Amino acid sequence: MAAEVIPRRPTLLFIVVLSLLFVLMSLSSRTRYIGDTRTLFERTVMTLFSPVPKAVNWAGGSAEDMYHGYLDMRRAVNENLELRRKVASLTTENVKLRQTDSDLRRLRNLLQYSEQFNMQTSMAHTIMIDTSGRFKAVIIDRGSGDGVEVNDAIVNANGLIGRVILTTNDLAKVQLVTDNNSAIGALIERTRRQGVVRGDGTGIVEMHDIPTLADVKPGDRILTAGIDGIYPKGIPIGNVIKAEQGPNLFKHIEVRPSVDFGTIEEVIVIHTRKIPTEVVRYAP
Amino acid sequence: MRWLRFIIGLLIALTLHSLLDSFFPNALAFFDPYIILVVYYSMGGNVLGAIVAGVMAGLVQDAFSGAIFGLHAFSLTVCAYIVAYINSRLMLRGTLAFGANLGGAVIVNELVIYILVNILLRQRIEMFEQGLIVKMIFTTLFGMLVYQLLAILFREEPIEATKRAAGW
């Protein structure tokens, strides 16, 4: 009966529903500001439909997390690229600084060394090195135009390199101490025994004219004696590596040069005081 | 089938409500998804069904908003009844007709809420006229867009007209 009446009287239903809703609202507005404001009916509706907002919140939160994760990843990737660029740049800078530092140290040593000499000196760079053949030579970038003369001594911070044997206006050829034709007046630092150091073309030099009874031991330092009119006194030539009885009255002494000729870069040219030709002519 | 569509629509409206609440908290002041659903359903011309739809949609809206429980249920029921009653007589169809129904329903809905808040809480709603106009424009436009999309999607008139005449 009621089921038949309601469809035919929707306006009546409408009024009843509105009245009920008005009562519901009145109750709700009365309890709105005190304690547990939610009525049982309201809580039921909320419970029924609560999965929807929960799912939305979960999906929203997940999407937000994913988005932030993606942003963080992008940021990390960019940061990584930036750091890689920085590392590359700093590595290059580091290499340059190390090179500069090494150059500085080498040049400082060279400068201190050149101050030892009371003769005029000048700096030069090697532009060619030939230590492979029997004739050992280097070419430096200073020539007669810069005051370089034949027989000027060439040294670096480690010791004696050789002497100038040929000059052009802007280049000079240097004969190394290891050259077959090189001969240097030398002395043993410990005992002050003098002799002659000659190159043998193999990279090792030999000291001659040291008597069999002379006190020479491996490790002794050999210096220039300053008696040949070319090399100033006291420049390190090398260290004795072998000292043994020779075939005659002299010892056979092998000396390892103190300069590594494969690594020569900057050198000092010592403008040696030349012995006047008149003096040479009347020399014994 | 119509009730299934309504329930799905109600869940979508609630989802939209939750989304807007989460990401654009002020958006619901200018846009009401529930009234679109109620008008859409009520345009079928079934007054009884429209009343039930208005009550259900309104209660869900009230449960998840800070309003007095029953406020939106009341206002949406009024709107649903009026729209259903008119459509049971005139059989309005098409996107423009839907827009007109929806715009009118928004105005009625807001007016009913305004009056009820005045009566029950003795409060005035600030900037009511401006809010009403903005809400009407945005809700109507969005509703028409949804209507058009549904028409394209289902390739038929989305509102199923009821054969049952409304009683008075």
Coordinates of C-alpha atoms in Angstrom, one line a residue:
Chain A
M1 CA 0.0 0.0 0.0
A2 CA 2.7 2.4 1.1
A3 CA 4.9 1.4 -1.9
E4 CA 2.0 2.3 -4.2
V5 CA 1.3 5.6 -2.5
I6 CA 4.9 6.9 -2.5
P7 CA 5.5 6.8 -6.3
R8 CA 2.3 8.6 -6.9
R9 CA 2.9 11.2 -4.3
P10 CA 6.6 12.2 -4.8
T11 CA 5.8 15.7 -3.6
L12 CA 4.6 14.3 -0.3
L13 CA 7.8 12.3 -0.1
F14 CA 9.7 15.4 -1.0
I15 CA 8.2 17.3 1.9
V16 CA 8.7 14.5 4.4
V17 CA 12.4 14.1 3.3
L18 CA 13.0 17.8 3.6
S19 CA 11.4 17.8 7.1
L20 CA 13.6 15.0 8.2
L21 CA 16.6 16.6 6.8
F22 CA 15.8 19.8 8.5
V23 CA 15.5 18.0 11.8
L24 CA 18.8 16.3 11.1
M25 CA 20.4 19.7 10.4
S26 CA 19.0 21.2 13.6
L27 CA 20.4 18.3 15.6
S28 CA 23.7 18.6 13.8
S29 CA 23.9 22.4 14.2
R30 CA 23.1 22.1 17.9
T31 CA 25.9 19.6 18.6
R32 CA 28.3 21.3 16.1
Y33 CA 30.5 23.0 18.6
I34 CA 30.5 20.5 21.5
G35 CA 32.6 17.5 21.9
D36 CA 31.8 14.6 19.6
T37 CA 30.0 16.6 16.9
R38 CA 29.4 13.7 14.5
T39 CA 26.0 12.0 14.8
L40 CA 25.8 8.2 14.3
F41 CA 24.2 8.7 10.9
E42 CA 26.9 11.0 9.7
R43 CA 29.6 8.6 11.0
T44 CA 27.9 5.7 9.1
V45 CA 27.9 7.6 5.8
M46 CA 31.5 8.6 6.4
T47 CA 32.5 5.0 7.2
L48 CA 30.7 3.7 4.1
F49 CA 32.4 6.1 1.7
S50 CA 35.7 6.5 3.5
P51 CA 37.7 4.1 1.2
V52 CA 37.3 6.7 -1.6
P53 CA 39.1 9.6 0.1
K54 CA 41.6 7.1 1.6
A55 CA 42.4 5.7 -1.9
V56 CA 42.6 9.3 -3.3
N57 CA 45.0 10.3 -0.5
W58 CA 47.1 7.2 -1.0
A59 CA 47.2 7.6 -4.8
G60 CA 47.9 11.4 -4.4
G61 CA 50.6 10.7 -1.9
S62 CA 52.2 8.0 -4.1
A63 CA 52.0 10.2 -7.1
E64 CA 53.6 13.1 -5.2
D65 CA 56.3 10.8 -3.8
M66 CA 57.0 9.5 -7.4
Y67 CA 57.1 13.0 -8.7
H68 CA 59.4 14.2 -5.9
G69 CA 61.5 11.0 -6.5
Y70 CA 61.7 11.8 -10.1
L71 CA 62.6 15.4 -9.4
D72 CA 65.3 14.3 -6.9
M73 CA 66.6 11.8 -9.4
R74 CA 66.8 14.5 -12.1
R75 CA 68.5 16.8 -9.6
A76 CA 70.9 14.1 -8.7
V77 CA 71.7 13.3 -12.3
N78 CA 72.3 17.0 -13.0
E79 CA 74.4 17.3 -9.9
N80 CA 76.3 14.3 -10.9
L81 CA 77.1 15.7 -14.3
E82 CA 78.0 19.0 -12.8
L83 CA 80.3 17.3 -10.3
R84 CA 81.9 15.2 -13.1
R85 CA 82.6 18.4 -15.0
K86 CA 84.1 19.9 -11.8
V87 CA 86.2 16.8 -11.2
A88 CA 87.5 17.0 -14.8
S89 CA 88.2 20.7 -14.5
L90 CA 89.9 20.3 -11.1
T91 CA 91.9 17.4 -12.3
T92 CA 93.2 19.4 -15.2
E93 CA 93.9 22.3 -12.9
N94 CA 95.6 19.9 -10.5
V95 CA 97.8 18.6 -13.3
K96 CA 98.7 22.1 -14.4
L97 CA 99.5 23.1 -10.8
R98 CA 101.6 20.1 -10.2
Q99 CA 103.5 20.9 -13.4
T100 CA 103.9 24.5 -12.3
D101 CA 105.0 23.4 -8.9
S102 CA 107.5 21.0 -10.4
D103 CA 108.7 23.7 -12.8
L104 CA 109.0 26.2 -9.9
R105 CA 111.0 23.8 -7.8
R106 CA 113.3 22.9 -10.6
L107 CA 113.8 26.5 -11.5
R108 CA 114.4 27.5 -7.9
N109 CA 117.1 24.8 -7.6
L110 CA 118.6 26.0 -10.8
L111 CA 118.6 29.6 -9.7
Q112 CA 120.2 28.8 -6.3
Y113 CA 122.8 26.7 -8.1
S114 CA 123.6 29.4 -10.6
E115 CA 124.2 31.9 -7.7
Q116 CA 127.1 29.7 -6.6
F117 CA 129.1 30.7 -9.5
N118 CA 130.8 34.1 -9.5
M119 CA 131.0 34.0 -13.2
Q120 CA 128.3 35.3 -15.5
T121 CA 125.5 32.8 -16.2
S122 CA 122.4 32.7 -18.3
M123 CA 119.5 30.3 -18.7
A124 CA 118.7 28.2 -21.7
H125 CA 116.2 25.6 -22.8
T126 CA 117.1 22.4 -24.5
I127 CA 115.3 22.0 -27.8
M128 CA 116.9 18.8 -29.0
I129 CA 118.6 15.9 -27.2
D130 CA 120.5 13.2 -28.8
T131 CA 121.9 10.7 -26.4
S132 CA 121.2 7.6 -28.4
G133 CA 124.3 7.6 -30.7
R134 CA 127.9 7.4 -29.9
F135 CA 128.2 11.1 -30.0
K136 CA 126.1 12.6 -27.2
A137 CA 124.9 16.2 -27.7
V138 CA 122.0 18.5 -26.9
I139 CA 121.0 21.7 -28.7
I140 CA 120.1 24.7 -26.6
D141 CA 118.1 27.8 -27.6
R142 CA 120.8 30.3 -26.9
G143 CA 123.6 31.1 -29.3
S144 CA 126.4 33.6 -29.9
G145 CA 123.8 36.4 -30.1
D146 CA 123.1 35.8 -26.4
G147 CA 126.7 35.7 -25.5
V148 CA 127.2 32.0 -25.6
E149 CA 130.7 31.0 -26.7
V150 CA 132.4 27.7 -27.5
N151 CA 133.7 26.0 -24.3
D152 CA 131.1 27.6 -22.1
A153 CA 130.1 25.1 -19.4
I154 CA 126.6 23.8 -19.3
V155 CA 125.2 22.6 -16.0
N156 CA 121.9 22.1 -14.2
A157 CA 120.9 21.7 -10.6
N158 CA 122.1 18.0 -10.6
G159 CA 125.5 18.7 -12.0
L160 CA 127.6 18.9 -15.1
I161 CA 126.1 18.4 -18.5
G162 CA 128.9 19.3 -20.9
R163 CA 130.4 22.2 -22.8
V164 CA 129.4 24.2 -25.9
I165 CA 131.2 23.0 -29.0
L166 CA 129.4 25.0 -31.7
T167 CA 127.3 28.1 -31.8
T168 CA 125.1 29.9 -34.2
N169 CA 123.5 33.2 -33.7
D170 CA 120.6 31.7 -31.7
L171 CA 121.5 28.1 -31.0
A172 CA 124.3 26.2 -29.5
K173 CA 125.4 22.6 -29.6
V174 CA 126.5 21.1 -26.3
Q175 CA 128.9 18.1 -26.0
L176 CA 127.8 15.9 -23.1
V177 CA 130.2 14.6 -20.5
T178 CA 129.3 11.1 -21.7
D179 CA 130.5 11.8 -25.3
N180 CA 133.4 9.8 -26.5
N181 CA 135.5 12.9 -27.1
S182 CA 134.7 14.5 -23.8
A183 CA 137.5 15.0 -21.2
I184 CA 137.2 16.9 -17.9
G185 CA 139.7 17.7 -15.2
A186 CA 138.1 16.1 -12.1
L187 CA 138.8 15.3 -8.5
I188 CA 137.5 12.9 -5.9
E189 CA 135.7 15.0 -3.3
R190 CA 136.6 12.8 -0.3
T191 CA 140.4 12.5 -1.0
R192 CA 140.9 15.5 -3.4
R193 CA 142.8 13.1 -5.8
Q194 CA 142.8 14.6 -9.3
G195 CA 142.3 12.8 -12.6
V196 CA 140.6 13.1 -15.9
V197 CA 137.0 12.0 -16.6
R198 CA 136.3 10.8 -20.1
G199 CA 133.1 9.7 -21.7
D200 CA 132.9 6.3 -23.3
G201 CA 129.8 6.8 -25.4
T202 CA 127.7 4.3 -23.3
G203 CA 126.2 6.6 -20.8
I204 CA 128.9 5.8 -18.1
V205 CA 132.0 7.9 -17.8
E206 CA 135.4 6.7 -16.7
M207 CA 138.0 8.4 -14.4
H208 CA 141.5 8.0 -15.6
D209 CA 145.0 8.7 -14.2
I210 CA 144.2 7.6 -10.7
P211 CA 147.1 5.6 -9.3
T212 CA 146.5 2.1 -8.1
L213 CA 147.4 3.0 -4.5
A214 CA 144.9 5.9 -4.4
D215 CA 142.0 5.6 -2.0
V216 CA 138.8 5.3 -4.2
K217 CA 135.6 3.6 -3.2
P218 CA 132.3 3.1 -4.9
G219 CA 130.0 6.0 -3.9
D220 CA 132.7 8.6 -3.9
R221 CA 131.6 11.9 -5.4
I222 CA 133.5 13.2 -8.4
L223 CA 133.6 17.0 -8.9
T224 CA 135.2 19.2 -11.6
A225 CA 138.7 20.2 -10.6
G226 CA 138.7 23.6 -12.4
I227 CA 142.1 22.9 -14.0
D228 CA 141.1 22.6 -17.6
G229 CA 140.2 26.2 -18.3
I230 CA 136.6 25.2 -19.2
Y231 CA 134.7 24.0 -16.2
P232 CA 134.6 25.9 -12.9
K233 CA 135.7 24.0 -9.8
G234 CA 133.3 22.0 -7.7
I235 CA 130.5 21.0 -10.2
P236 CA 129.3 17.5 -9.5
I237 CA 130.0 15.1 -12.3
G238 CA 128.9 11.8 -10.8
N239 CA 129.5 9.0 -8.3
V240 CA 131.9 6.2 -8.5
I241 CA 130.2 2.9 -9.1
K242 CA 133.2 0.7 -9.7
A243 CA 136.9 1.1 -8.7
E244 CA 139.2 -1.8 -9.4
Q245 CA 142.8 -2.5 -10.4
G246 CA 143.5 -1.5 -14.0
P247 CA 145.8 -3.3 -16.5
N248 CA 148.7 -0.9 -15.7
L249 CA 149.6 1.5 -12.9
F250 CA 146.2 3.1 -12.8
K251 CA 142.9 2.1 -11.5
H252 CA 139.9 1.4 -13.6
I253 CA 137.1 3.7 -12.2
E254 CA 133.6 3.9 -13.6
V255 CA 131.4 6.9 -12.7
R256 CA 127.7 7.2 -13.1
P257 CA 126.9 10.8 -14.1
S258 CA 124.8 12.8 -11.7
V259 CA 122.6 14.2 -14.5
D260 CA 120.0 12.1 -16.2
F261 CA 120.5 13.4 -19.7
G262 CA 117.1 12.1 -20.9
T263 CA 115.3 14.6 -18.6
I264 CA 117.2 17.8 -19.3
E265 CA 114.9 20.8 -19.8
E266 CA 116.4 24.1 -18.5
V267 CA 120.2 24.5 -18.2
I268 CA 122.6 27.1 -17.0
V269 CA 125.2 28.4 -19.3
I270 CA 128.3 29.4 -17.4
H271 CA 130.2 32.0 -19.3
T272 CA 133.6 30.7 -18.3
R273 CA 136.6 33.0 -18.1
K274 CA 138.6 32.0 -21.2
I275 CA 142.4 31.6 -20.9
P276 CA 144.1 34.1 -23.2
T277 CA 145.7 32.5 -26.2
E278 CA 149.1 33.9 -25.3
V279 CA 149.0 32.1 -22.0
V280 CA 147.9 28.9 -23.7
R281 CA 150.7 29.3 -26.2
Y282 CA 153.3 29.4 -23.5
A283 CA 151.7 26.7 -21.4
P284 CA 153.9 23.7 -20.6
Chain B
M1 CA 21.6 0.4 -14.7
R2 CA 20.7 4.0 -13.9
W3 CA 21.4 3.5 -10.2
L4 CA 24.7 1.8 -11.0
R5 CA 25.6 4.9 -13.1
F6 CA 24.5 7.1 -10.2
I7 CA 26.7 5.2 -7.7
I8 CA 29.7 5.4 -10.0
G9 CA 29.0 9.0 -10.6
L10 CA 28.8 9.6 -6.8
L11 CA 32.1 7.8 -6.3
I12 CA 33.7 10.0 -9.0
A13 CA 32.3 13.1 -7.5
L14 CA 33.7 12.1 -4.1
T15 CA 37.0 11.3 -5.7
L16 CA 37.0 14.8 -7.3
H17 CA 36.0 16.3 -4.0
S18 CA 39.0 14.5 -2.2
L19 CA 41.4 15.5 -5.0
L20 CA 40.4 19.1 -4.9
D21 CA 40.5 19.1 -1.1
S22 CA 44.0 17.7 -1.2
F23 CA 45.6 19.8 -3.9
F24 CA 43.4 22.9 -4.4
P25 CA 41.6 23.5 -1.1
N26 CA 39.8 26.6 -2.3
A27 CA 38.6 25.1 -5.6
L28 CA 35.4 23.7 -4.0
A29 CA 34.2 27.2 -3.3
F30 CA 33.9 27.7 -7.1
F31 CA 33.0 24.3 -8.3
D32 CA 30.5 21.6 -7.1
P33 CA 30.7 18.1 -8.6
Y34 CA 27.8 16.7 -6.7
I35 CA 25.2 19.1 -8.2
I36 CA 26.3 18.1 -11.7
L37 CA 25.6 14.5 -10.8
V38 CA 22.2 15.3 -9.3
V39 CA 21.1 17.4 -12.2
Y40 CA 22.3 14.8 -14.7
Y41 CA 20.3 12.2 -12.9
S42 CA 17.2 14.4 -12.2
M43 CA 16.9 15.3 -15.9
G44 CA 15.5 11.8 -16.4
G45 CA 12.3 13.2 -15.0
N46 CA 11.9 10.6 -12.3
V47 CA 11.0 12.8 -9.3
L48 CA 11.2 10.0 -6.7
G49 CA 14.6 8.8 -8.0
A50 CA 15.8 12.4 -8.1
I51 CA 14.8 13.0 -4.5
V52 CA 16.7 9.8 -3.4
A53 CA 19.7 10.9 -5.5
G54 CA 19.7 14.4 -4.0
V55 CA 19.6 13.1 -0.5
M56 CA 22.3 10.5 -1.1
A57 CA 24.7 12.9 -2.9
G58 CA 24.0 15.6 -0.3
L59 CA 24.7 13.4 2.6
V60 CA 28.0 12.2 1.2
Q61 CA 29.0 15.8 0.5
D62 CA 28.0 16.8 4.0
A63 CA 29.9 13.8 5.5
F64 CA 33.1 14.9 3.9
S65 CA 32.8 18.6 4.3
G66 CA 32.7 20.9 7.3
A67 CA 29.0 21.9 6.7
I68 CA 26.1 21.1 9.0
F69 CA 25.2 17.5 8.3
G70 CA 22.1 17.5 6.1
L71 CA 22.7 21.0 4.7
H72 CA 23.7 20.0 1.2
A73 CA 21.3 17.0 1.3
F74 CA 18.5 19.5 1.9
S75 CA 19.6 21.9 -0.9
L76 CA 20.4 19.2 -3.4
T77 CA 17.1 17.5 -2.7
V78 CA 15.3 20.8 -3.5
C79 CA 17.3 21.2 -6.7
A80 CA 16.8 17.6 -7.7
Y81 CA 13.0 17.9 -7.2
I82 CA 12.7 21.1 -9.2
V83 CA 14.9 19.8 -12.1
A84 CA 13.1 16.4 -12.2
Y85 CA 9.7 18.1 -12.0
I86 CA 10.4 20.4 -14.9
N87 CA 11.9 17.7 -17.0
S88 CA 9.0 15.4 -16.4
R89 CA 6.9 18.1 -18.1
L90 CA 9.2 19.6 -20.7
M91 CA 11.6 16.7 -21.5
L92 CA 14.6 19.1 -22.0
R93 CA 17.5 17.4 -23.8
G94 CA 20.9 18.5 -25.2
T95 CA 24.0 20.1 -23.8
L96 CA 22.6 23.6 -23.7
A97 CA 19.5 22.4 -21.9
F98 CA 21.7 20.6 -19.5
G99 CA 23.7 23.8 -19.0
A100 CA 20.6 25.8 -18.3
N101 CA 19.3 23.2 -15.8
L102 CA 22.6 23.1 -14.1
G103 CA 23.1 26.9 -13.9
G104 CA 19.6 27.3 -12.4
A105 CA 20.2 24.4 -10.0
V106 CA 23.4 26.0 -8.8
I107 CA 21.6 29.3 -8.1
V108 CA 18.8 27.5 -6.2
N109 CA 21.3 25.3 -4.3
E110 CA 23.3 28.3 -3.2
L111 CA 20.2 30.3 -2.2
V112 CA 18.8 27.4 -0.2
I113 CA 22.2 27.1 1.6
Y114 CA 22.3 30.8 2.2
I115 CA 18.9 30.8 3.8
L116 CA 19.5 27.7 5.9
V117 CA 22.8 29.0 7.2
N118 CA 21.0 32.2 8.1
I119 CA 18.3 30.4 9.9
L120 CA 20.3 27.7 11.7
L121 CA 23.6 29.3 12.4
R122 CA 22.5 33.0 12.2
Q123 CA 25.5 33.7 10.0
R124 CA 25.9 35.7 6.8
I125 CA 27.9 34.1 4.0
E126 CA 30.6 36.6 3.0
M127 CA 30.8 37.7 -0.7
F128 CA 27.8 35.4 -1.4
E129 CA 26.8 37.1 -4.8
Q130 CA 30.3 36.9 -6.2
G131 CA 30.8 33.3 -5.0
L132 CA 27.4 32.4 -6.5
I133 CA 28.3 33.8 -9.9
V134 CA 31.7 32.2 -10.1
K135 CA 30.4 28.9 -8.9
M136 CA 27.5 28.9 -11.4
I137 CA 29.8 29.8 -14.3
F138 CA 32.5 27.2 -13.5
T139 CA 30.1 24.4 -12.5
T140 CA 27.9 24.9 -15.5
L141 CA 30.9 25.0 -17.9
F142 CA 32.4 21.9 -16.4
G143 CA 29.0 20.1 -16.3
M144 CA 28.4 20.9 -20.0
L145 CA 31.8 19.6 -20.9
V146 CA 31.2 16.3 -19.0
Y147 CA 27.7 16.0 -20.6
Q148 CA 29.3 16.4 -24.1
L149 CA 32.0 13.9 -23.3
L150 CA 29.4 11.4 -22.1
A151 CA 27.4 12.0 -25.3
I152 CA 30.4 11.2 -27.4
L153 CA 31.5 8.3 -25.2
F154 CA 28.1 6.5 -25.2
R155 CA 27.1 7.7 -28.6
E156 CA 23.6 8.4 -27.3
E157 CA 21.7 10.8 -25.1
P158 CA 23.2 10.3 -21.7
I159 CA 20.0 11.1 -19.8
E160 CA 17.7 8.2 -19.9
A161 CA 14.2 9.6 -19.9
T162 CA 11.8 7.8 -17.6
K163 CA 8.5 6.7 -18.8
R164 CA 7.0 7.4 -15.4
A165 CA 5.2 10.8 -15.1
A166 CA 5.7 12.8 -12.0
G167 CA 2.8 13.1 -9.7
W168 CA 1.8 16.4 -8.1

